[in-house]
Amino acid sequence: MKKAVNDIDRCVACGVCARQCPREAISIYKGCYAKVDFSKCVGCGLCEKACPAGSINVSEVGNVSK
Ligand code: SF4
Ligand code: SF4
């Protein structure tokens, strides 16, 4: 299943993704960056589309090695 992966170096912690997520899978960790709870994320891609910084990528977790 696809999951949302956040590039914390690009994330500006605006919280837009967290408000978009229908599963409440995203929280802003210590006010610094968006953290995705993979156990809740269903890979819908809404956060990726909404992120103004382009820091979220939704992809198969098996392929996320970078
Ligand atoms: S919308 Fe993008 S920049 Fe804003 S908190 Fe989420 S991942 Fe970070
Ligand atoms: S892909 Fe969908 S379910 Fe997963 S964190 Fe983003 S908005 Fe939430």
Short mmCIF file of N, CA, C and O and ligand atoms in Angstrom, two decimals:
data_model
loop_
_atom_site.label_atom_id
_atom_site.label_comp_id
_atom_site.label_asym_id
_atom_site.label_seq_id
_atom_site.Cartn_x
_atom_site.Cartn_y
_atom_site.Cartn_z
N MET A 1 0.84 -1.20 0.00
CA MET A 1 0.00 0.00 0.00
C MET A 1 0.88 1.26 0.00
O MET A 1 1.94 1.27 0.58
N LYS A 2 0.36 2.30 -0.66
CA LYS A 2 1.10 3.55 -0.68
C LYS A 2 0.98 4.28 0.65
O LYS A 2 -0.05 4.20 1.32
N LYS A 3 2.04 4.98 0.98
CA LYS A 3 2.05 5.78 2.21
C LYS A 3 2.66 7.14 1.91
O LYS A 3 3.45 7.30 0.99
N ALA A 4 2.28 8.12 2.73
CA ALA A 4 2.81 9.47 2.58
C ALA A 4 4.14 9.57 3.31
O ALA A 4 4.24 9.23 4.49
N VAL A 5 5.15 10.03 2.59
CA VAL A 5 6.47 10.21 3.19
C VAL A 5 6.83 11.69 3.09
O VAL A 5 6.73 12.29 2.02
N ASN A 6 7.22 12.26 4.20
CA ASN A 6 7.53 13.69 4.23
C ASN A 6 9.04 13.93 4.22
O ASN A 6 9.78 13.30 4.97
N ASP A 7 9.46 14.85 3.36
CA ASP A 7 10.87 15.26 3.35
C ASP A 7 10.99 16.40 4.37
O ASP A 7 10.61 17.53 4.11
N ILE A 8 11.48 16.07 5.54
CA ILE A 8 11.46 17.05 6.63
C ILE A 8 12.38 18.25 6.38
O ILE A 8 12.23 19.28 7.01
N ASP A 9 13.30 18.12 5.45
CA ASP A 9 14.15 19.27 5.13
C ASP A 9 13.39 20.34 4.34
O ASP A 9 13.76 21.51 4.37
N ARG A 10 12.34 19.93 3.64
CA ARG A 10 11.56 20.89 2.86
C ARG A 10 10.31 21.35 3.60
O ARG A 10 9.76 22.41 3.30
N CYS A 11 9.85 20.56 4.53
CA CYS A 11 8.62 20.86 5.27
C CYS A 11 8.75 22.14 6.09
O CYS A 11 9.76 22.36 6.76
N VAL A 12 7.71 23.00 5.99
CA VAL A 12 7.73 24.25 6.74
C VAL A 12 6.73 24.22 7.92
O VAL A 12 6.43 25.26 8.50
N ALA A 13 6.23 23.03 8.21
CA ALA A 13 5.36 22.82 9.38
C ALA A 13 4.11 23.69 9.37
O ALA A 13 3.64 24.12 10.42
N CYS A 14 3.55 23.94 8.18
CA CYS A 14 2.38 24.81 8.08
C CYS A 14 1.10 24.12 8.57
O CYS A 14 0.13 24.78 8.91
N GLY A 15 1.09 22.79 8.53
CA GLY A 15 -0.08 22.06 9.02
C GLY A 15 -1.19 21.84 8.01
O GLY A 15 -2.22 21.26 8.34
N VAL A 16 -1.01 22.31 6.79
CA VAL A 16 -2.04 22.15 5.75
C VAL A 16 -2.34 20.67 5.52
O VAL A 16 -3.50 20.26 5.41
N CYS A 17 -1.31 19.87 5.44
CA CYS A 17 -1.48 18.43 5.20
C CYS A 17 -2.28 17.77 6.31
O CYS A 17 -3.16 16.95 6.05
N ALA A 18 -2.00 18.14 7.53
CA ALA A 18 -2.69 17.54 8.67
C ALA A 18 -4.18 17.85 8.62
O ALA A 18 -5.01 17.00 8.95
N ARG A 19 -4.52 19.07 8.18
CA ARG A 19 -5.94 19.45 8.09
C ARG A 19 -6.63 18.73 6.94
O ARG A 19 -7.83 18.48 6.99
N GLN A 20 -5.91 18.40 5.89
CA GLN A 20 -6.48 17.71 4.74
C GLN A 20 -6.69 16.23 4.98
O GLN A 20 -7.58 15.62 4.38
N CYS A 21 -5.89 15.63 5.80
CA CYS A 21 -5.89 14.17 5.94
C CYS A 21 -7.20 13.65 6.54
O CYS A 21 -7.56 14.01 7.66
N PRO A 22 -7.91 12.80 5.79
CA PRO A 22 -9.18 12.26 6.28
C PRO A 22 -9.01 11.22 7.39
O PRO A 22 -9.97 10.86 8.05
N ARG A 23 -7.81 10.75 7.57
CA ARG A 23 -7.54 9.71 8.55
C ARG A 23 -6.83 10.23 9.81
O ARG A 23 -6.47 9.46 10.67
N GLU A 24 -6.61 11.52 9.85
CA GLU A 24 -5.88 12.13 10.97
C GLU A 24 -4.56 11.42 11.22
O GLU A 24 -4.18 11.13 12.36
N ALA A 25 -3.88 11.12 10.11
CA ALA A 25 -2.61 10.39 10.20
C ALA A 25 -1.40 11.30 10.38
O ALA A 25 -0.30 10.82 10.63
N ILE A 26 -1.63 12.62 10.21
CA ILE A 26 -0.48 13.54 10.25
C ILE A 26 -0.55 14.44 11.48
O ILE A 26 -1.59 14.99 11.81
N SER A 27 0.60 14.56 12.13
CA SER A 27 0.70 15.50 13.24
C SER A 27 1.97 16.32 13.02
O SER A 27 2.89 15.89 12.32
N ILE A 28 1.98 17.52 13.59
CA ILE A 28 3.17 18.36 13.45
C ILE A 28 4.05 18.09 14.67
O ILE A 28 3.72 18.46 15.79
N TYR A 29 5.17 17.45 14.41
CA TYR A 29 6.05 17.02 15.48
C TYR A 29 6.82 18.19 16.09
O TYR A 29 7.62 18.84 15.41
N LYS A 30 6.53 18.46 17.34
CA LYS A 30 7.20 19.53 18.08
C LYS A 30 7.24 20.86 17.33
O LYS A 30 8.18 21.64 17.46
N GLY A 31 6.21 21.09 16.49
CA GLY A 31 6.14 22.34 15.74
C GLY A 31 7.19 22.47 14.65
O GLY A 31 7.37 23.54 14.08
N CYS A 32 7.87 21.37 14.34
CA CYS A 32 8.99 21.42 13.40
C CYS A 32 8.70 20.84 12.03
O CYS A 32 9.13 21.38 11.02
N TYR A 33 8.00 19.71 11.99
CA TYR A 33 7.71 19.09 10.69
C TYR A 33 6.54 18.13 10.82
O TYR A 33 6.18 17.72 11.93
N ALA A 34 5.95 17.80 9.67
CA ALA A 34 4.81 16.89 9.66
C ALA A 34 5.29 15.45 9.75
O ALA A 34 6.19 15.02 9.04
N LYS A 35 4.65 14.73 10.66
CA LYS A 35 5.01 13.33 10.88
C LYS A 35 3.81 12.47 10.52
O LYS A 35 2.69 12.72 10.97
N VAL A 36 4.04 11.46 9.68
CA VAL A 36 2.94 10.59 9.22
C VAL A 36 2.93 9.28 10.00
O VAL A 36 3.95 8.61 10.13
N ASP A 37 1.75 8.96 10.50
CA ASP A 37 1.56 7.68 11.18
C ASP A 37 1.16 6.65 10.11
O ASP A 37 0.04 6.67 9.62
N PHE A 38 2.10 5.80 9.73
CA PHE A 38 1.85 4.83 8.66
C PHE A 38 0.70 3.88 9.00
O PHE A 38 0.05 3.35 8.10
N SER A 39 0.44 3.66 10.26
CA SER A 39 -0.63 2.73 10.63
C SER A 39 -2.01 3.32 10.31
O SER A 39 -2.99 2.60 10.20
N LYS A 40 -2.07 4.66 10.15
CA LYS A 40 -3.34 5.31 9.82
C LYS A 40 -3.42 5.72 8.35
O LYS A 40 -4.50 5.78 7.79
N CYS A 41 -2.30 6.02 7.74
CA CYS A 41 -2.27 6.51 6.36
C CYS A 41 -2.78 5.45 5.39
O CYS A 41 -2.37 4.29 5.45
N VAL A 42 -3.69 5.88 4.47
CA VAL A 42 -4.22 4.95 3.45
C VAL A 42 -3.72 5.33 2.05
O VAL A 42 -4.21 4.80 1.06
N GLY A 43 -2.78 6.26 1.98
CA GLY A 43 -2.18 6.59 0.69
C GLY A 43 -3.09 7.32 -0.28
O GLY A 43 -2.91 7.24 -1.49
N CYS A 44 -4.06 8.08 0.23
CA CYS A 44 -5.04 8.74 -0.65
C CYS A 44 -4.43 9.87 -1.47
O CYS A 44 -4.96 10.24 -2.51
N GLY A 45 -3.34 10.46 -0.99
CA GLY A 45 -2.65 11.49 -1.76
C GLY A 45 -3.14 12.92 -1.53
O GLY A 45 -2.61 13.85 -2.14
N LEU A 46 -4.14 13.11 -0.68
CA LEU A 46 -4.66 14.47 -0.45
C LEU A 46 -3.59 15.39 0.14
O LEU A 46 -3.50 16.56 -0.21
N CYS A 47 -2.79 14.86 1.03
CA CYS A 47 -1.75 15.68 1.67
C CYS A 47 -0.70 16.10 0.65
O CYS A 47 -0.23 17.23 0.65
N GLU A 48 -0.36 15.17 -0.23
CA GLU A 48 0.65 15.47 -1.26
C GLU A 48 0.16 16.61 -2.15
O GLU A 48 0.92 17.53 -2.46
N LYS A 49 -1.11 16.56 -2.55
CA LYS A 49 -1.67 17.61 -3.41
C LYS A 49 -1.74 18.95 -2.68
O LYS A 49 -1.57 20.00 -3.27
N ALA A 50 -2.02 18.90 -1.39
CA ALA A 50 -2.23 20.13 -0.63
C ALA A 50 -0.94 20.81 -0.17
O ALA A 50 -0.93 22.01 0.06
N CYS A 51 0.12 20.09 -0.07
CA CYS A 51 1.35 20.64 0.52
C CYS A 51 1.95 21.75 -0.34
O CYS A 51 2.34 21.51 -1.48
N PRO A 52 2.05 22.97 0.19
CA PRO A 52 2.59 24.09 -0.59
C PRO A 52 4.10 24.00 -0.80
O PRO A 52 4.65 24.64 -1.68
N ALA A 53 4.75 23.18 0.01
CA ALA A 53 6.21 23.06 -0.09
C ALA A 53 6.64 21.88 -0.96
O ALA A 53 7.82 21.71 -1.24
N GLY A 54 5.66 21.08 -1.37
CA GLY A 54 6.00 19.91 -2.18
C GLY A 54 6.87 18.91 -1.44
O GLY A 54 7.65 18.19 -2.06
N SER A 55 6.71 18.84 -0.15
CA SER A 55 7.61 17.96 0.61
C SER A 55 7.05 16.57 0.86
O SER A 55 7.77 15.68 1.28
N ILE A 56 5.75 16.38 0.56
CA ILE A 56 5.17 15.05 0.78
C ILE A 56 5.09 14.28 -0.52
O ILE A 56 4.68 14.81 -1.55
N ASN A 57 5.49 13.05 -0.45
CA ASN A 57 5.46 12.15 -1.59
C ASN A 57 4.71 10.90 -1.18
O ASN A 57 5.05 10.29 -0.17
N VAL A 58 3.69 10.54 -1.98
CA VAL A 58 2.97 9.31 -1.67
C VAL A 58 3.45 8.22 -2.62
O VAL A 58 3.38 8.36 -3.84
N SER A 59 3.99 7.16 -2.05
CA SER A 59 4.53 6.09 -2.89
C SER A 59 4.49 4.78 -2.12
O SER A 59 4.24 4.76 -0.91
N GLU A 60 4.75 3.70 -2.84
CA GLU A 60 4.80 2.39 -2.19
C GLU A 60 5.92 2.41 -1.16
O GLU A 60 7.04 2.78 -1.48
N VAL A 61 5.60 2.03 0.05
CA VAL A 61 6.63 2.12 1.10
C VAL A 61 7.80 1.19 0.83
O VAL A 61 8.91 1.45 1.24
N GLY A 62 7.54 0.11 0.10
CA GLY A 62 8.63 -0.81 -0.22
C GLY A 62 9.68 -0.16 -1.10
O GLY A 62 10.83 -0.58 -1.12
N ASN A 63 9.25 0.92 -1.82
CA ASN A 63 10.18 1.58 -2.73
C ASN A 63 10.83 2.80 -2.10
O ASN A 63 11.63 3.47 -2.73
N VAL A 64 10.47 3.08 -0.89
CA VAL A 64 11.02 4.27 -0.23
C VAL A 64 12.31 3.88 0.48
O VAL A 64 12.31 3.32 1.56
N SER A 65 13.41 4.16 -0.17
CA SER A 65 14.69 3.82 0.43
C SER A 65 15.60 5.02 0.54
O SER A 65 16.68 4.94 1.11
N LYS A 66 15.17 6.16 -0.01
CA LYS A 66 16.05 7.33 0.03
C LYS A 66 15.94 8.04 1.37
O LYS A 66 15.01 7.86 2.10
S1 SF4 B 1 1.64 20.79 4.12
FE1 SF4 B 1 3.76 20.32 3.54
S2 SF4 B 1 4.98 21.99 4.40
FE2 SF4 B 1 2.99 22.02 5.44
S3 SF4 B 1 3.25 20.77 7.30
FE3 SF4 B 1 2.50 19.42 5.68
S4 SF4 B 1 4.34 18.51 4.74
FE4 SF4 B 1 4.98 20.31 5.91
S1 SF4 B 2 -1.94 10.02 1.94
FE1 SF4 B 2 -4.03 10.48 2.70
S2 SF4 B 2 -4.26 9.21 4.53
FE2 SF4 B 2 -2.06 9.31 4.09
S3 SF4 B 2 -1.32 11.01 5.34
FE3 SF4 B 2 -1.82 11.81 3.29
S4 SF4 B 2 -3.91 12.59 3.44
FE4 SF4 B 2 -3.54 11.22 5.20
#
